[in-house]
XYZ file of C-alpha atoms in Angstrom:
366
model
C 115.893 77.308 61.159
C 115.115 79.668 58.896
C 111.784 80.294 60.423
C 113.503 80.439 63.788
C 115.879 83.200 62.619
C 112.674 85.252 61.550
C 111.340 85.244 64.592
C 114.160 86.712 66.302
C 113.904 85.719 69.436
C 116.922 85.588 70.884
C 117.087 89.578 69.381
C 113.956 90.216 70.982
C 115.078 88.811 74.635
C 118.015 91.110 74.781
C 116.102 93.915 74.206
C 114.081 93.078 76.911
C 116.529 92.786 79.077
C 118.115 96.143 78.235
C 114.976 97.753 79.802
C 115.150 95.516 82.744
C 118.704 95.906 83.623
C 117.881 99.446 85.096
C 115.262 97.859 87.066
C 117.551 95.585 88.503
C 120.042 97.902 89.207
C 117.901 100.574 90.989
C 116.277 98.082 92.869
C 119.146 95.973 93.570
C 120.707 99.010 95.241
C 117.558 100.123 97.238
C 117.730 96.573 98.687
C 121.294 96.038 99.274
C 121.694 99.518 101.135
C 118.705 98.861 103.123
C 119.318 95.344 104.590
C 123.462 96.638 104.947
C 121.849 98.974 107.487
C 119.255 96.396 108.994
C 116.150 96.660 107.329
C 114.172 93.646 105.950
C 111.962 94.048 102.702
C 108.317 93.593 104.134
C 105.365 93.026 102.456
C 103.462 95.884 103.464
C 105.184 99.377 105.554
C 102.358 99.980 108.458
C 102.807 103.658 109.350
C 105.095 103.988 112.304
C 106.678 100.954 112.563
C 109.446 100.668 109.866
C 112.706 102.454 109.679
C 114.112 104.190 106.711
C 116.532 100.971 106.061
C 113.120 99.037 106.079
C 111.363 101.082 103.774
C 114.204 101.023 101.067
C 114.265 97.668 101.480
C 111.133 97.052 100.698
C 110.782 99.435 97.881
C 113.304 97.113 96.260
C 112.096 93.881 97.448
C 108.897 94.947 95.965
C 110.252 96.029 92.587
C 112.792 92.644 91.917
C 109.061 90.940 92.662
C 107.741 92.616 89.603
C 110.707 91.487 87.615
C 108.390 88.998 85.470
C 106.178 91.579 84.389
C 108.962 93.757 83.540
C 110.195 91.182 81.339
C 107.110 89.921 79.715
C 106.244 93.495 78.682
C 109.600 94.355 77.238
C 109.435 91.199 75.155
C 106.047 91.832 74.153
C 106.893 95.527 73.311
C 110.041 94.866 70.969
C 107.734 92.312 68.830
C 104.347 93.947 69.010
C 105.480 97.714 69.619
C 103.075 100.130 71.536
C 100.627 97.799 71.335
C 102.446 94.941 72.872
C 103.262 96.899 76.226
C 99.610 96.322 77.861
C 99.295 92.733 76.926
C 102.572 91.857 78.004
C 101.951 93.793 81.386
C 98.813 92.027 82.117
C 100.542 88.323 80.492
C 103.416 89.362 82.699
C 101.062 89.831 86.074
C 99.288 86.567 85.080
C 102.455 84.657 85.011
C 103.577 86.363 88.560
C 99.880 85.428 89.944
C 100.420 81.689 89.062
C 103.868 81.290 89.959
C 105.815 80.865 87.063
C 108.217 83.139 87.493
C 110.800 84.782 85.537
C 110.302 82.061 82.691
C 106.615 82.364 82.529
C 107.201 86.172 82.326
C 109.456 85.502 79.248
C 107.111 82.908 77.618
C 104.554 85.308 78.517
C 106.244 88.314 76.563
C 106.711 86.180 73.539
C 103.084 84.836 73.543
C 101.783 88.290 74.103
C 103.680 89.904 71.418
C 102.813 87.191 68.603
C 99.400 87.438 69.484
C 99.226 91.530 69.111
C 100.934 90.801 65.419
C 98.353 88.180 64.451
C 95.594 90.513 65.641
C 96.997 92.782 63.525
C 97.388 90.746 60.818
C 94.134 88.916 60.915
C 91.552 91.420 62.773
C 89.987 93.393 60.428
C 87.514 96.376 61.703
C 85.341 99.224 59.622
C 87.289 102.625 59.544
C 85.483 104.143 62.285
C 86.173 101.548 64.321
C 90.003 101.547 63.763
C 90.596 103.826 66.543
C 89.103 101.126 68.717
C 92.188 98.596 67.869
C 95.259 99.822 69.834
C 93.029 101.082 72.937
C 90.362 98.230 73.059
C 90.406 95.478 70.834
C 94.131 94.111 71.062
C 94.384 94.515 74.918
C 91.275 92.707 75.497
C 91.887 89.542 72.975
C 95.641 89.411 73.839
C 95.021 89.572 77.353
C 91.805 87.086 77.556
C 93.277 84.811 75.030
C 97.058 84.936 76.131
C 95.979 84.781 80.148
C 94.075 81.808 79.675
C 96.731 80.271 78.024
C 99.396 81.256 80.675
C 96.939 79.457 83.240
C 95.644 76.202 82.108
C 98.177 75.518 79.529
C 101.479 77.080 80.046
C 101.493 77.348 83.951
C 102.215 73.527 84.871
C 105.151 72.539 82.625
C 106.836 75.927 83.673
C 106.266 74.711 87.353
C 107.535 71.051 86.213
C 110.582 72.490 84.688
C 111.498 74.786 87.437
C 111.093 72.421 90.125
C 113.124 69.936 87.861
C 116.237 72.584 86.870
C 116.020 73.656 91.125
C 116.470 69.868 92.195
C 119.299 69.428 89.632
C 121.129 72.450 90.924
C 120.536 71.660 94.619
C 121.932 68.062 94.040
C 125.119 69.283 92.370
C 128.629 67.766 94.093
C 131.543 69.998 95.135
C 133.158 69.404 91.458
C 130.428 70.266 89.428
C 129.506 73.305 91.120
C 133.096 73.996 90.572
C 132.651 73.585 86.725
C 129.552 75.179 87.184
C 130.111 78.018 88.783
C 133.409 78.492 86.464
C 131.390 78.397 83.430
C 129.123 80.961 84.584
C 131.967 83.336 85.683
C 133.541 82.419 82.258
C 130.843 83.474 80.184
C 129.930 85.906 82.517
C 133.268 88.253 82.032
C 134.406 88.017 78.274
C 132.174 90.148 76.583
C 132.047 93.127 79.409
C 128.025 93.252 79.632
C 127.435 92.297 76.030
C 124.857 90.143 74.340
C 126.761 86.797 76.245
C 126.432 88.368 79.873
C 122.859 89.605 78.966
C 121.752 86.054 78.021
C 123.584 84.633 81.089
C 121.811 86.937 83.474
C 118.631 85.915 82.232
C 119.301 82.358 82.813
C 120.455 82.699 86.055
C 118.059 85.636 87.213
C 115.526 82.666 86.464
C 117.139 80.822 89.047
C 117.279 83.370 91.814
C 113.566 83.394 91.310
C 113.486 80.029 92.007
C 115.361 80.411 95.582
C 118.490 79.803 94.132
C 121.266 82.491 94.531
C 124.458 81.371 93.816
C 124.522 81.414 90.149
C 123.517 85.289 89.599
C 126.065 86.164 92.494
C 128.905 84.491 90.691
C 127.811 86.524 88.016
C 127.716 89.570 89.716
C 130.788 89.306 91.632
C 132.451 88.509 88.719
C 131.546 92.014 87.025
C 132.593 93.490 90.028
C 135.961 91.483 90.379
C 137.019 92.176 86.844
C 137.437 96.112 86.943
C 139.454 95.861 90.166
C 141.450 92.856 88.381
C 142.561 95.762 85.591
C 143.361 97.996 88.363
C 145.473 95.531 90.270
C 147.263 94.208 87.288
C 149.066 97.631 87.002
C 150.570 97.279 90.654
C 151.671 93.766 89.935
C 153.356 94.701 86.681
C 155.338 96.816 88.658
C 156.550 94.401 90.932
C 157.810 92.481 87.431
C 159.215 95.796 86.649
C 156.904 96.423 83.317
C 154.777 99.214 82.364
C 151.428 97.404 81.023
C 149.364 100.793 80.626
C 150.051 103.727 78.701
C 149.384 107.166 80.547
C 145.703 107.363 78.852
C 145.059 103.979 80.122
C 145.904 104.794 83.736
C 143.644 107.571 83.440
C 140.865 104.964 82.210
C 141.452 102.946 85.156
C 140.964 105.900 87.921
C 137.284 105.706 86.946
C 136.913 101.982 85.396
C 138.006 100.653 88.700
C 135.343 102.274 91.068
C 132.536 101.480 88.439
C 133.405 98.073 89.064
C 133.201 98.258 92.960
C 129.799 98.956 92.414
C 129.456 96.470 89.508
C 129.435 98.513 86.209
C 132.250 96.662 84.424
C 131.836 98.722 81.101
C 134.387 100.899 82.060
C 137.221 98.533 81.055
C 135.915 98.121 77.736
C 138.136 100.879 76.147
C 141.701 99.327 77.867
C 140.454 95.967 76.349
C 140.235 97.085 72.906
C 143.447 98.151 73.129
C 144.820 94.759 73.574
C 141.681 92.485 73.277
C 143.227 88.590 72.988
C 145.054 89.176 76.291
C 142.294 91.515 77.773
C 139.669 88.678 76.944
C 142.163 85.784 77.942
C 142.818 87.205 81.597
C 139.503 88.242 82.148
C 138.485 84.617 80.899
C 140.648 83.161 83.704
C 139.859 85.288 86.308
C 136.062 84.661 85.751
C 136.238 80.902 85.780
C 138.375 80.998 88.972
C 135.713 83.519 90.663
C 132.691 81.902 89.423
C 134.018 78.427 90.653
C 135.102 80.240 94.255
C 131.762 81.756 94.498
C 129.746 78.529 93.915
C 131.975 76.154 96.381
C 132.015 78.579 98.988
C 128.405 79.280 99.008
C 127.967 83.087 98.595
C 124.784 83.718 97.758
C 123.283 87.356 97.825
C 119.783 88.060 97.433
C 119.963 90.597 95.603
C 120.865 90.588 91.912
C 123.038 93.557 91.723
C 125.389 95.802 93.781
C 128.681 95.000 93.705
C 130.443 94.979 97.064
C 127.019 96.300 98.443
C 125.496 92.605 97.568
C 127.910 91.298 99.957
C 125.771 92.378 103.590
C 122.835 90.184 102.276
C 124.695 87.295 101.982
C 124.462 84.504 104.423
C 128.584 84.061 103.928
C 129.653 87.316 103.499
C 133.134 86.158 103.732
C 132.734 84.061 100.868
C 131.604 86.930 98.919
C 134.589 89.077 99.695
C 136.696 85.518 99.093
C 135.720 85.355 95.919
C 135.988 88.718 94.773
C 139.375 88.929 95.739
C 140.550 85.279 94.225
C 138.677 87.019 91.061
C 140.915 90.056 90.748
C 144.205 88.634 91.934
C 143.732 85.949 89.367
C 143.012 88.502 86.291
C 145.608 91.269 87.781
C 148.277 88.219 87.680
C 147.330 87.049 84.468
C 147.145 90.319 82.825
C 150.701 91.685 84.176
C 152.114 88.107 82.538
C 150.953 87.930 79.476
C 150.504 91.699 78.460
C 153.375 93.446 76.558
C 155.897 96.186 78.142
C 154.781 99.152 76.874
C 157.186 101.616 78.579
C 159.601 101.560 75.494
C 156.544 102.806 73.152
C 155.432 105.224 75.393
C 159.134 106.627 75.320
C 159.131 106.938 71.780
C 156.041 108.502 71.368
C 157.226 111.257 73.809
C 160.318 111.420 71.771
C 158.370 111.491 68.650
C 156.054 114.980 70.293
C 159.003 116.131 71.691
C 160.903 116.534 68.343
C 157.373 117.437 66.631
C 157.681 120.426 68.716
C 161.525 121.412 67.907
C 160.348 121.276 64.386
C 157.211 123.662 64.928
C 159.256 125.881 66.972
C 161.875 125.938 63.985
C 159.242 126.679 61.601
C 158.064 129.978 63.751
C 161.413 130.790 64.215
C 162.146 130.861 60.297
C-alpha cells in the first residue's frame, strides 16, 4: 500500500486531467456550435464542399479524437517532467492507433512516465553524450519499448475490458440506470469541479470514447444545472418569504448562473463556502435526481462539454432540457427550504454600519 501511495497514481491522473479539460472545453464548444447550426464532423475538409459549421464541427471532432494522446502526454509529463512529453505523445498515438481508447491512453501515460524515470536512473552515458539523453535516448528507448508493450501486451486486454464494460452498461435495466445515473450525478456535483468531479469525468469520458454518451451527459448536465439551481433558490425562497442570500451573495449569483449555463460550475463555490453543509446537501440531492433523470430519459450528447450547447447534439434534445430543469428545480427547492433566513442578520449588519457611520461623524465634529 505504501508503494502505491509513493507512485501517486491518482495525483498524476488528476494533473493530466487538468491539462485535458481546457482542450475538452474548447473542442466541445467548437463541435457543439457547429452541430447546433447543422454542421457535421468530417474526416477531411474538401475545399468548396463544406460550410463554416462543418469546419467548426470537424475542428472540434479532430481535437476530441486525440484525447487519449493528450491524457497520455499529460500523465507522462506529470511523472517524468519534460523528458516525458515525447514518449507520452508517441505511446498515446499508439494507443489511439490500435483502438485502445481513453483507457489505453491513461495506461500508456503511466507506462511512458515510469519508463522515463527508469531510463534516467539506470542508463548512464559518458559526459560528452549526456546532451543526447533528453532529445534522443529517452524518446527512442521509451517509444520503442512502451509502443511495443502497448501493441502486443496491453492492447488486447484493454479491448476485452472495454467490450465487457460496454456490454454491461448496455444491458442495464431502468432501475439500474436510475441508480447509476444518480450516483454519477451526485459525485459530479459535490465538489464543484474538484478532484472527485475530475475522477468521475475521466471514467465517463472513457465510456464516451466507446460510444456510451449517457454517463458523460449526466455529469455535464449536473454541472450545468447546479448554478442555475442556486439562482432559482433565490426566487423559490421568496415564495416562502425567506431571504437566503446576502446582498454580496446575490451579486455572486449574477455571474455564477450565466457561467453555469455554459457548464462552468465553479462560480457557485463562494456561495457554498458560506454554508458548506446545506450547499453540498442541496447539490448532492439535485445532482442525484438530475443524473438519474438524464440516464432514464436517454439524454446522449455527443460532445463532452458545452452546457446548453450540448442539447442540439442529442438524439433526444427534450430529454436534456427536462434533466436540467428537474435538477435545477430540485436543487433550488432543497436549498430554499434548508438554508437559514439571513434577512435578520442583514438588517443587523446595516444597523451596525449606520451606527459606525454616526460615531465617525461624531468624532469628526468634536
